[in-house]
Each structure stands twice: as structure tokens, then as C-alpha cells.
Amino acid sequence: MKAAPEREVDRSVSQTVKAQLALRDQILSGALRPGERISELQAVETTGASRTPVRMALVRLEEEGLLEAIPSGGFMVKAFSERDISDSIELRGTLEGLAARFAAERGVSARELEPLKECLAAIDELLRQVPISIESFSSYVALNARFHALLTELSRSPPLVRQIDRASALPFASPSGFVMAQSALPEAQQILIIGQEHHRVVIDAIENREGARAEAVMREHARLAVRNLRLALRNRTHLDLLPALALIKTATD
Amino acid sequence: MKAAPEREVDRSVSQTVKAQLALRDQILSGALRPGERISELQAVETTGASRTPVRMALVRLEEEGLLEAIPSGGFMVKAFSERDISDSIELRGTLEGLAARFAAERGVSARELEPLKECLAAIDELLRQVPISIESFSSYVALNARFHALLTELSRSPPLVRQIDRASALPFASPSGFVMAQSALPEAQQILIIGQEHHRVVIDAIENREGARAEAVMREHARLAVRNLRLALRNRTHLDLLPALALIKTATD
DNA sequence: CTTTCCTATATTGTATACATAACGCATACA
DNA sequence: TGTATGCGTTATGTATACAATATAGGAAAG
């Protein structure tokens, strides 16, 4: 007879997934500072999983780009420069531009565009109230992420979708990420409206099968987001709203 | 006293890396067919590593895109459609286009362009002999890969470099991959020369800080490669040269 | 007082044992 | 004869034990 296990296991999801989610949350919430070495034993304690699934999760997070392997062994939380983030946003916009081009060139039925338009309308509805409340802003973030995900899917290109997912793994490279960065700024309202205009144009371009125009507007969309992130980083008034900002190493670090 | 271990361990590289390289080789060499489930125990036998490093390697290969997780557990070798591959090439070209644009816009010193030009000249030298021998063709592949890697680095953008590396992990999405696909074709010679012309243009554009032109030529470069892959797949005369072609599922599969 | 070396401790890399779930096969019943 | 169910085997998911290395701290010597 073995000793009764102290650890209570949640069998509904795999331990590996549980550990991965828990660790990612710890990183993005700022509980683990960038540059900090992640102790496996500590991760075992906090996640409740055993060392093997924890290690698998660490490997996945490294591939995701949130962790960095230490040559002597183990992993540390990755730190990003401001340019890293803006490059990531531009990169994502470029990929989404390609997705939009694929969608336009390959043709999309009206039925497939329907969910996109619903998203668009729902966001329009949200933006009608000025100023936007915190609650409706979080719905905006969700709707915006959904719009981008749907748009990506329209490309019908699994490799591209996969790559865009990877590019979105980095905080702030994802649409919800940079949108959130804008939230605390007074200019946010205007920016969101311009973003909606971009969304409208890309749908129109896809409908009319204008690949180049669809691509161009998504890249412009990303450039808007980059300018915006810069602005958001200048006045760091929203660090409490978005702890993941701590991942960005500033000049003082 | 424990039994003497039969397994002889190679301590020069980590078991995880060894297993990853061995498994990738097995996949790309065609020893493991696409769709085939990878048995961990079998992998333990063939790689010489234990189950833990083998599992780590499997996770990494899944993130790399060569394996696919089976819902019920375990991994299988991923199969790619012809469109998956051509999309991957176009995707890579788009990313390299962005890299070239970054390089041009951010400025590159003459000293940094030197290795690129050396590469270019070396390839020119190789292409002088007609027809190209198999040996010099493999040097061409290496030089071409080096050129693309150097070009990527010029962007000075770690996130972009990382993403391009990821995109190159898929067979045939890498420059050496699609170049090899061309090797068995009679048109190869002409294509290589056009490719050199693209290389020349991109260097010139970067020197003159013409970001848009630099980007455009890299995307054109990728489109050439796509047309070429299609051609190569039509006459499947080179399956023996490039076993990884088996990863592409045809209509008959 | 500083520097270097040695030792001890802690943490990672690896191996293996155990538990659980899935798949297949055989048998029985309809 | 076909289908369904149950059992057995096999493989994966998880946990833990063991080994090796890196790091930090202390002691000794210059």
C-alpha cells in the first residue's frame, strides 16, 4: 500500500496543459519578472503538476517565445525591447495582410463574411457610447480578437493561420494586446474608430476580390497600432491595467 | 546494486537535442510516413535516449510543425498538401520581404553587406559552369541558405528572425528546400539565374535604402519559387533525391 | 583585505516505475 | 453471421528517484 497522495489531481484537463496555462498566467500577470530564472520546483508547487508536465509546459512556452533557455540549463522569462514589440505588431500585420490577400484572391462566399460583419456591427454598437466603460471595453477586446481570428481563417491556409497564431502569442503582438494598451489613453476612442474603418475596408476589399487593397489596409492597421503602442508607452499610466507591460524592458532597466 | 546500464550515453550533447535531431531526420528522410503514429518506445529504441528526452523532442517537433498531436494521445507525422507548401513558401517570402524592408529602412553599413556580396559572387562562380554538377549544386544550396540567413539578420529584428526561422522549419518552405526541388528539372539553370538577379536587386535596394523595392523583389522571388515547386511536383522525377517530398500528400493518397 | 579554491547544496537532466486510458481481439448472444 | 460487450494488452500520461553539474558560500593563503 502506498501513502495517500497529498496532491489532488484535476483529471479534467491534462497536467501539462494546466501547468502551461498557469505558468503563462504567472508570466503575463507579472508574478514572474522578466530575466528571472524559473525554478522547476517552484513551478511544481504553484501549478500543482509534477516535474515532467511542468518541463513539457516550459518547453512549449519557450517555443512560444515567452521563455528563453539559459545555456547552463533551465529557463528564464524573456524580456522584450520596445522595438521587439513594435516589430512583432508590424510582423503580425504583414501576416494578416497576406491572409486578407489570400481571402480576397481565393474568393469568399457572402455566407462566410456574415460573422465578420456581425462582429463589425457589434463593435459599432459598443463604440456608440462615449466614453467607453471598462466593461464594454473588455467586450470590445474580445470582439476585436474574434474579428481578427475570423479574418485569418478566411485565408483558408493552415500554415498561415498557424504562423499568425504564433505571432500573436507574444503579448502586445496580438490584437487584443495592443488594443488594451490603448485603453488608458484619451486618444483611444478616435483610434478605435479608425480601426473600425480599416475593418470595414478590408471586408469590402475581400468582397470585391481586391487582394492588394485588402493587404494594404491590414498593414496600415498594424502601423496604426505601432504608433499607438509608442504613445501608450510614453505615458505609462496603465501599468496597473496591463501588468504584462512589465515584460518590456525600458532604458532604465 | 543496480544492473549495469546497457545503454551507452553520449554526454557531448544533451539527450533531448540528440533525440530531436534523430527524429527530425527520420521524418525528413521518409523513414516515418506522414500520418503514421510515432511510438514513443520505438523512438526510444532508435534514438538511444530515454522516454523523457524523447517526449521533450516530440513536443518541440510538434511546435516546429513537423508533428501533429493526436487527440487521444501521442503524435503523428504531419502531412502537407501541395497548397500548404506553396503557401508556406509565399509566407516565407513575405517575411523575408519585411526583413529586406527593415534592412533598407533602418540602414545597413557597407561592411555588413560585404558577406552578402561575397555569397552572391560565389554563387555566380558556381553558375558559370553549365550544366551544374550535383556536387556544386549542393554547395549552391548551402550558399543560398547562407545568403537568405544573412539577409534575414540585416533586419536587426529578433522577433522577425525568429519567425522566419520557424517558417523555414517546414520542408520546402526553406530556401534550400525549394531550391533542391528545382534541381532535377531542366529549367533549373534558368531559374537559378533569375534568382541571382533577385538577389542582386535586393542588395541594391537595401544599399539605396529603397524599402518598398527591397520588399517587392523578395516577394517576387518567393512567387518564382512557388511556380517552380508546382513544376517540380508535376514531374516527380526527383523523389529519390528528396525523400521529404513524401510528406506532401497527393490526390491519390 | 582580497582573491582563489574547495566543498556543500540546490537545481537541472535523465531514467524508470506506476497508473490509467485506449485499442484490439475474442467470445457469446441475438 | 453480425454485433456488442468484456477482458487483456499496449501505449501514453504522470510521478519520482537518481545522477551530474552549476552556483554560492566559506575558508585559507597571498
mmCIF file of N, CA and C in Angstrom, chain A residues 16 20 52 55-56 59-67 69 75 78 80 83-88 90-91 94-95 98 101-102 105-106 155-164 166-167 170 215 219 223, chain B residues 16 20 52 55-56 59-67 69 75 78 80 83-88 90-91 94-95 98 101-102 105-106 155-164 166-167 170 215 219 223:
data_model
loop_
_atom_site.group_PDB
_atom_site.id
_atom_site.type_symbol
_atom_site.label_atom_id
_atom_site.label_comp_id
_atom_site.label_asym_id
_atom_site.label_seq_id
_atom_site.Cartn_x
_atom_site.Cartn_y
_atom_site.Cartn_z
ATOM 1 N N THR A 16 -0.173 18.777 -18.160
ATOM 2 C CA THR A 16 0.700 19.613 -18.985
ATOM 3 C C THR A 16 0.013 20.913 -19.368
ATOM 4 N N GLN A 20 0.929 24.695 -18.247
ATOM 5 C CA GLN A 20 1.241 25.707 -19.257
ATOM 6 C C GLN A 20 0.395 26.958 -19.055
ATOM 7 N N THR A 52 7.540 16.430 -14.673
ATOM 8 C CA THR A 52 7.501 16.092 -16.093
ATOM 9 C C THR A 52 6.548 17.006 -16.874
ATOM 10 N N ARG A 55 7.936 20.494 -17.104
ATOM 11 C CA ARG A 55 9.014 20.643 -18.085
ATOM 12 C C ARG A 55 8.449 20.729 -19.497
ATOM 13 N N MET A 56 7.443 19.914 -19.773
ATOM 14 C CA MET A 56 6.809 19.992 -21.094
ATOM 15 C C MET A 56 6.230 21.383 -21.309
ATOM 16 N N VAL A 59 8.959 23.840 -22.091
ATOM 17 C CA VAL A 59 9.424 23.728 -23.469
ATOM 18 C C VAL A 59 8.445 24.425 -24.413
ATOM 19 N N ARG A 60 7.152 24.185 -24.185
ATOM 20 C CA ARG A 60 6.148 24.815 -25.048
ATOM 21 C C ARG A 60 6.211 26.331 -24.941
ATOM 22 N N LEU A 61 6.370 26.829 -23.723
ATOM 23 C CA LEU A 61 6.413 28.274 -23.531
ATOM 24 C C LEU A 61 7.674 28.867 -24.149
ATOM 25 N N GLU A 62 8.726 28.078 -24.158
ATOM 26 C CA GLU A 62 9.934 28.572 -24.822
ATOM 27 C C GLU A 62 9.687 28.686 -26.323
ATOM 28 N N GLU A 63 9.090 27.645 -26.901
ATOM 29 C CA GLU A 63 8.792 27.689 -28.334
ATOM 30 C C GLU A 63 7.830 28.837 -28.640
ATOM 31 N N GLU A 64 6.970 29.118 -27.688
ATOM 32 C CA GLU A 64 6.000 30.187 -27.858
ATOM 33 C C GLU A 64 6.695 31.550 -27.855
ATOM 34 N N GLY A 65 7.835 31.614 -27.208
ATOM 35 C CA GLY A 65 8.590 32.856 -27.204
ATOM 36 C C GLY A 65 8.510 33.615 -25.897
ATOM 37 N N LEU A 66 7.812 33.070 -24.921
ATOM 38 C CA LEU A 66 7.692 33.761 -23.644
ATOM 39 C C LEU A 66 8.877 33.447 -22.730
ATOM 40 N N LEU A 67 9.521 32.333 -22.963
ATOM 41 C CA LEU A 67 10.672 31.946 -22.153
ATOM 42 C C LEU A 67 11.905 31.863 -23.032
ATOM 43 N N ALA A 69 15.779 29.877 -23.105
ATOM 44 C CA ALA A 69 16.590 28.841 -22.484
ATOM 45 C C ALA A 69 17.880 29.459 -21.968
ATOM 46 N N PHE A 75 15.221 27.767 -17.643
ATOM 47 C CA PHE A 75 14.594 28.797 -18.465
ATOM 48 C C PHE A 75 14.450 30.082 -17.672
ATOM 49 N N LYS A 78 11.471 35.880 -20.713
ATOM 50 C CA LYS A 78 12.078 36.708 -21.739
ATOM 51 C C LYS A 78 11.685 38.163 -21.532
ATOM 52 N N PHE A 80 11.401 41.914 -23.467
ATOM 53 C CA PHE A 80 11.267 42.448 -24.816
ATOM 54 C C PHE A 80 11.607 43.920 -24.827
ATOM 55 N N ARG A 83 11.240 47.984 -29.356
ATOM 56 C CA ARG A 83 11.278 47.712 -30.784
ATOM 57 C C ARG A 83 10.842 46.277 -31.072
ATOM 58 N N ASP A 84 11.198 45.351 -30.186
ATOM 59 C CA ASP A 84 10.726 43.979 -30.361
ATOM 60 C C ASP A 84 9.216 43.948 -30.496
ATOM 61 N N ILE A 85 8.566 44.683 -29.621
ATOM 62 C CA ILE A 85 7.106 44.666 -29.624
ATOM 63 C C ILE A 85 6.558 45.319 -30.889
ATOM 64 N N SER A 86 7.114 46.472 -31.246
ATOM 65 C CA SER A 86 6.570 47.143 -32.429
ATOM 66 C C SER A 86 6.851 46.309 -33.682
ATOM 67 N N ASP A 87 8.020 45.679 -33.721
ATOM 68 C CA ASP A 87 8.296 44.784 -34.852
ATOM 69 C C ASP A 87 7.304 43.639 -34.888
ATOM 70 N N SER A 88 6.980 43.112 -33.720
ATOM 71 C CA SER A 88 6.043 41.991 -33.664
ATOM 72 C C SER A 88 4.670 42.402 -34.171
ATOM 73 N N GLU A 90 4.085 44.838 -36.322
ATOM 74 C CA GLU A 90 4.174 45.021 -37.768
ATOM 75 C C GLU A 90 4.226 43.672 -38.483
ATOM 76 N N LEU A 91 4.933 42.753 -37.859
ATOM 77 C CA LEU A 91 5.033 41.397 -38.399
ATOM 78 C C LEU A 91 3.643 40.772 -38.480
ATOM 79 N N THR A 94 1.650 42.258 -41.197
ATOM 80 C CA THR A 94 2.060 41.759 -42.504
ATOM 81 C C THR A 94 1.442 40.398 -42.781
ATOM 82 N N LEU A 95 1.459 39.540 -41.766
ATOM 83 C CA LEU A 95 0.870 38.216 -41.941
ATOM 84 C C LEU A 95 -0.642 38.310 -42.152
ATOM 85 N N LEU A 98 -1.345 39.313 -45.590
ATOM 86 C CA LEU A 98 -1.277 38.181 -46.520
ATOM 87 C C LEU A 98 -2.551 37.353 -46.430
ATOM 88 N N ARG A 101 -5.196 39.091 -48.269
ATOM 89 C CA ARG A 101 -4.978 38.953 -49.702
ATOM 90 C C ARG A 101 -5.426 37.575 -50.188
ATOM 91 N N PHE A 102 -5.024 36.551 -49.456
ATOM 92 C CA PHE A 102 -5.440 35.190 -49.818
ATOM 93 C C PHE A 102 -6.960 35.103 -49.870
ATOM 94 N N GLU A 105 -8.196 36.929 -52.979
ATOM 95 C CA GLU A 105 -7.838 36.294 -54.245
ATOM 96 C C GLU A 105 -8.554 34.960 -54.430
ATOM 97 N N ARG A 106 -8.717 34.247 -53.324
ATOM 98 C CA ARG A 106 -9.296 32.909 -53.433
ATOM 99 C C ARG A 106 -10.810 32.938 -53.399
ATOM 100 N N SER A 155 -8.446 33.021 -44.927
ATOM 101 C CA SER A 155 -7.350 32.756 -45.867
ATOM 102 C C SER A 155 -7.348 31.300 -46.311
ATOM 103 N N ARG A 156 -8.009 30.447 -45.525
ATOM 104 C CA ARG A 156 -8.054 29.013 -45.834
ATOM 105 C C ARG A 156 -6.658 28.433 -45.964
ATOM 106 N N SER A 157 -5.722 28.983 -45.215
ATOM 107 C CA SER A 157 -4.347 28.497 -45.307
ATOM 108 C C SER A 157 -3.850 28.087 -43.923
ATOM 109 N N PRO A 158 -3.909 26.800 -43.615
ATOM 110 C CA PRO A 158 -3.471 26.341 -42.289
ATOM 111 C C PRO A 158 -2.077 26.814 -41.895
ATOM 112 N N PRO A 159 -1.085 26.781 -42.802
ATOM 113 C CA PRO A 159 0.242 27.244 -42.379
ATOM 114 C C PRO A 159 0.232 28.713 -41.979
ATOM 115 N N LEU A 160 -0.508 29.512 -42.730
ATOM 116 C CA LEU A 160 -0.568 30.936 -42.413
ATOM 117 C C LEU A 160 -1.295 31.164 -41.093
ATOM 118 N N VAL A 161 -2.401 30.476 -40.898
ATOM 119 C CA VAL A 161 -3.145 30.614 -39.641
ATOM 120 C C VAL A 161 -2.243 30.240 -38.470
ATOM 121 N N ARG A 162 -1.533 29.160 -38.653
ATOM 122 C CA ARG A 162 -0.633 28.696 -37.605
ATOM 123 C C ARG A 162 0.413 29.755 -37.270
ATOM 124 N N GLN A 163 0.991 30.326 -38.314
ATOM 125 C CA GLN A 163 2.042 31.318 -38.114
ATOM 126 C C GLN A 163 1.487 32.573 -37.442
ATOM 127 N N ILE A 164 0.295 32.959 -37.815
ATOM 128 C CA ILE A 164 -0.322 34.125 -37.193
ATOM 129 C C ILE A 164 -0.601 33.851 -35.727
ATOM 130 N N ARG A 166 1.121 31.945 -33.843
ATOM 131 C CA ARG A 166 2.423 32.031 -33.178
ATOM 132 C C ARG A 166 2.799 33.484 -32.942
ATOM 133 N N ALA A 167 2.566 34.305 -33.992
ATOM 134 C CA ALA A 167 2.945 35.706 -33.873
ATOM 135 C C ALA A 167 2.114 36.405 -32.806
ATOM 136 N N LEU A 170 3.016 36.428 -28.533
ATOM 137 C CA LEU A 170 3.723 37.469 -27.798
ATOM 138 C C LEU A 170 2.734 38.513 -27.311
ATOM 139 N N GLU A 215 -4.755 43.659 -48.514
ATOM 140 C CA GLU A 215 -3.471 43.516 -47.832
ATOM 141 C C GLU A 215 -2.999 44.854 -47.294
ATOM 142 N N ARG A 219 -2.028 46.150 -43.275
ATOM 143 C CA ARG A 219 -0.712 46.632 -42.885
ATOM 144 C C ARG A 219 -0.803 48.040 -42.321
ATOM 145 N N ARG A 223 0.291 49.481 -38.618
ATOM 146 C CA ARG A 223 1.123 50.667 -38.397
ATOM 147 C C ARG A 223 0.446 51.626 -37.433
ATOM 148 N N THR B 16 18.085 15.271 -25.195
ATOM 149 C CA THR B 16 16.919 15.873 -25.835
ATOM 150 C C THR B 16 17.244 16.328 -27.251
ATOM 151 N N GLN B 20 15.860 14.901 -30.780
ATOM 152 C CA GLN B 20 15.159 15.786 -31.707
ATOM 153 C C GLN B 20 15.763 15.700 -33.104
ATOM 154 N N THR B 52 11.829 10.422 -21.352
ATOM 155 C CA THR B 52 11.652 11.844 -21.028
ATOM 156 C C THR B 52 12.228 12.752 -22.124
ATOM 157 N N ARG B 55 10.164 12.566 -25.255
ATOM 158 C CA ARG B 55 8.906 13.316 -25.186
ATOM 159 C C ARG B 55 9.153 14.806 -25.380
ATOM 160 N N MET B 56 10.234 15.298 -24.786
ATOM 161 C CA MET B 56 10.568 16.716 -24.981
ATOM 162 C C MET B 56 10.805 16.994 -26.469
ATOM 163 N N VAL B 59 7.553 17.128 -28.325
ATOM 164 C CA VAL B 59 6.857 18.400 -28.114
ATOM 165 C C VAL B 59 7.466 19.485 -29.000
ATOM 166 N N ARG B 60 8.801 19.521 -29.035
ATOM 167 C CA ARG B 60 9.461 20.552 -29.849
ATOM 168 C C ARG B 60 9.127 20.366 -31.323
ATOM 169 N N LEU B 61 9.131 19.144 -31.783
ATOM 170 C CA LEU B 61 8.842 18.884 -33.197
ATOM 171 C C LEU B 61 7.383 19.212 -33.522
ATOM 172 N N GLU B 62 6.529 19.050 -32.533
ATOM 173 C CA GLU B 62 5.135 19.437 -32.768
ATOM 174 C C GLU B 62 5.058 20.958 -32.934
ATOM 175 N N GLU B 63 5.733 21.681 -32.045
ATOM 176 C CA GLU B 63 5.719 23.140 -32.141
ATOM 177 C C GLU B 63 6.360 23.579 -33.455
ATOM 178 N N GLU B 64 7.317 22.793 -33.908
ATOM 179 C CA GLU B 64 8.001 23.116 -35.151
ATOM 180 C C GLU B 64 7.076 22.926 -36.344
ATOM 181 N N GLY B 65 6.083 22.071 -36.187
ATOM 182 C CA GLY B 65 5.127 21.867 -37.253
ATOM 183 C C GLY B 65 5.307 20.567 -38.008
ATOM 184 N N LEU B 66 6.278 19.771 -37.600
ATOM 185 C CA LEU B 66 6.514 18.509 -38.304
ATOM 186 C C LEU B 66 5.633 17.402 -37.764
ATOM 187 N N LEU B 67 5.178 17.542 -36.541
ATOM 188 C CA LEU B 67 4.312 16.537 -35.930
ATOM 189 C C LEU B 67 2.969 17.164 -35.605
ATOM 190 N N ALA B 69 -0.371 16.555 -32.887
ATOM 191 C CA ALA B 69 -0.842 15.832 -31.711
ATOM 192 C C ALA B 69 -2.100 15.055 -32.057
ATOM 193 N N PHE B 75 1.642 11.401 -30.922
ATOM 194 C CA PHE B 75 1.884 12.291 -32.062
ATOM 195 C C PHE B 75 1.924 11.483 -33.349
ATOM 196 N N LYS B 78 3.060 14.823 -39.630
ATOM 197 C CA LYS B 78 2.113 15.677 -40.313
ATOM 198 C C LYS B 78 2.243 15.493 -41.827
ATOM 199 N N PHE B 80 1.400 17.292 -45.559
ATOM 200 C CA PHE B 80 1.152 18.617 -46.116
ATOM 201 C C PHE B 80 0.530 18.501 -47.490
ATOM 202 N N ARG B 83 -0.829 22.837 -51.540
ATOM 203 C CA ARG B 83 -1.107 24.247 -51.271
ATOM 204 C C ARG B 83 -0.454 24.677 -49.964
ATOM 205 N N ASP B 84 -0.430 23.772 -48.974
ATOM 206 C CA ASP B 84 0.251 24.094 -47.720
ATOM 207 C C ASP B 84 1.685 24.530 -48.003
ATOM 208 N N ILE B 85 2.335 23.776 -48.864
ATOM 209 C CA ILE B 85 3.736 24.069 -49.144
ATOM 210 C C ILE B 85 3.884 25.391 -49.892
ATOM 211 N N SER B 86 3.048 25.572 -50.929
ATOM 212 C CA SER B 86 3.197 26.817 -51.694
ATOM 213 C C SER B 86 2.843 28.015 -50.815
ATOM 214 N N ASP B 87 1.842 27.842 -49.947
ATOM 215 C CA ASP B 87 1.523 28.930 -49.024
ATOM 216 C C ASP B 87 2.690 29.208 -48.099
ATOM 217 N N SER B 88 3.354 28.163 -47.655
ATOM 218 C CA SER B 88 4.483 28.336 -46.741
ATOM 219 C C SER B 88 5.616 29.095 -47.416
ATOM 220 N N GLU B 90 5.261 31.221 -49.930
ATOM 221 C CA GLU B 90 4.832 32.609 -50.090
ATOM 222 C C GLU B 90 4.915 33.348 -48.757
ATOM 223 N N LEU B 91 4.541 32.632 -47.711
ATOM 224 C CA LEU B 91 4.606 33.195 -46.372
ATOM 225 C C LEU B 91 6.049 33.578 -46.031
ATOM 226 N N THR B 94 7.113 36.567 -47.882
ATOM 227 C CA THR B 94 6.540 37.788 -47.303
ATOM 228 C C THR B 94 7.356 38.236 -46.096
ATOM 229 N N LEU B 95 7.714 37.277 -45.260
ATOM 230 C CA LEU B 95 8.512 37.620 -44.082
ATOM 231 C C LEU B 95 9.890 38.125 -44.488
ATOM 232 N N LEU B 98 9.650 41.587 -45.602
ATOM 233 C CA LEU B 98 9.618 42.523 -44.488
ATOM 234 C C LEU B 98 11.035 42.730 -43.931
ATOM 235 N N ARG B 101 12.843 45.002 -46.175
ATOM 236 C CA ARG B 101 12.354 46.368 -45.986
ATOM 237 C C ARG B 101 12.961 46.975 -44.730
ATOM 238 N N PHE B 102 12.937 46.220 -43.657
ATOM 239 C CA PHE B 102 13.532 46.711 -42.412
ATOM 240 C C PHE B 102 14.999 47.077 -42.631
ATOM 241 N N GLU B 105 15.180 50.306 -44.661
ATOM 242 C CA GLU B 105 14.697 51.496 -43.963
ATOM 243 C C GLU B 105 15.599 51.867 -42.795
ATOM 244 N N ARG B 106 16.144 50.851 -42.146
ATOM 245 C CA ARG B 106 16.937 51.132 -40.954
ATOM 246 C C ARG B 106 18.396 51.413 -41.290
ATOM 247 N N SER B 155 17.857 42.614 -40.922
ATOM 248 C CA SER B 155 16.668 43.329 -40.434
ATOM 249 C C SER B 155 16.873 43.831 -39.009
ATOM 250 N N ARG B 156 17.827 43.223 -38.306
ATOM 251 C CA ARG B 156 18.091 43.593 -36.907
ATOM 252 C C ARG B 156 16.847 43.468 -36.051
ATOM 253 N N SER B 157 16.007 42.534 -36.402
ATOM 254 C CA SER B 157 14.770 42.360 -35.640
ATOM 255 C C SER B 157 14.661 40.913 -35.135
ATOM 256 N N PRO B 158 15.030 40.694 -33.882
ATOM 257 C CA PRO B 158 14.982 39.322 -33.356
ATOM 258 C C PRO B 158 13.622 38.643 -33.522
ATOM 259 N N PRO B 159 12.507 39.332 -33.281
ATOM 260 C CA PRO B 159 11.237 38.628 -33.462
ATOM 261 C C PRO B 159 11.032 38.177 -34.897
ATOM 262 N N LEU B 160 11.433 39.024 -35.843
ATOM 263 C CA LEU B 160 11.256 38.665 -37.249
ATOM 264 C C LEU B 160 12.173 37.509 -37.625
ATOM 265 N N VAL B 161 13.416 37.576 -37.173
ATOM 266 C CA VAL B 161 14.354 36.487 -37.460
ATOM 267 C C VAL B 161 13.807 35.177 -36.915
ATOM 268 N N ARG B 162 13.292 35.264 -35.700
ATOM 269 C CA ARG B 162 12.739 34.074 -35.076
ATOM 270 C C ARG B 162 11.598 33.495 -35.896
ATOM 271 N N GLN B 163 10.712 34.376 -36.326
ATOM 272 C CA GLN B 163 9.551 33.923 -37.094
ATOM 273 C C GLN B 163 9.971 33.323 -38.438
ATOM 274 N N ILE B 164 10.972 33.920 -39.053
ATOM 275 C CA ILE B 164 11.439 33.377 -40.332
ATOM 276 C C ILE B 164 12.059 32.006 -40.120
ATOM 277 N N ARG B 166 11.192 29.899 -37.893
ATOM 278 C CA ARG B 166 10.064 28.987 -37.709
ATOM 279 C C ARG B 166 9.459 28.627 -39.057
ATOM 280 N N ALA B 167 9.302 29.654 -39.907
ATOM 281 C CA ALA B 167 8.685 29.410 -41.204
ATOM 282 C C ALA B 167 9.560 28.498 -42.057
ATOM 283 N N LEU B 170 9.530 24.147 -41.894
ATOM 284 C CA LEU B 170 8.793 23.249 -42.758
ATOM 285 C C LEU B 170 9.630 22.922 -43.983
ATOM 286 N N GLU B 215 11.441 44.971 -50.557
ATOM 287 C CA GLU B 215 10.389 44.039 -50.163
ATOM 288 C C GLU B 215 9.766 43.373 -51.380
ATOM 289 N N ARG B 219 9.407 39.198 -52.463
ATOM 290 C CA ARG B 219 8.121 38.520 -52.656
ATOM 291 C C ARG B 219 8.041 37.936 -54.060
ATOM 292 N N ARG B 223 7.475 34.027 -55.247
ATOM 293 C CA ARG B 223 6.485 33.587 -56.233
ATOM 294 C C ARG B 223 7.141 32.746 -57.328
#
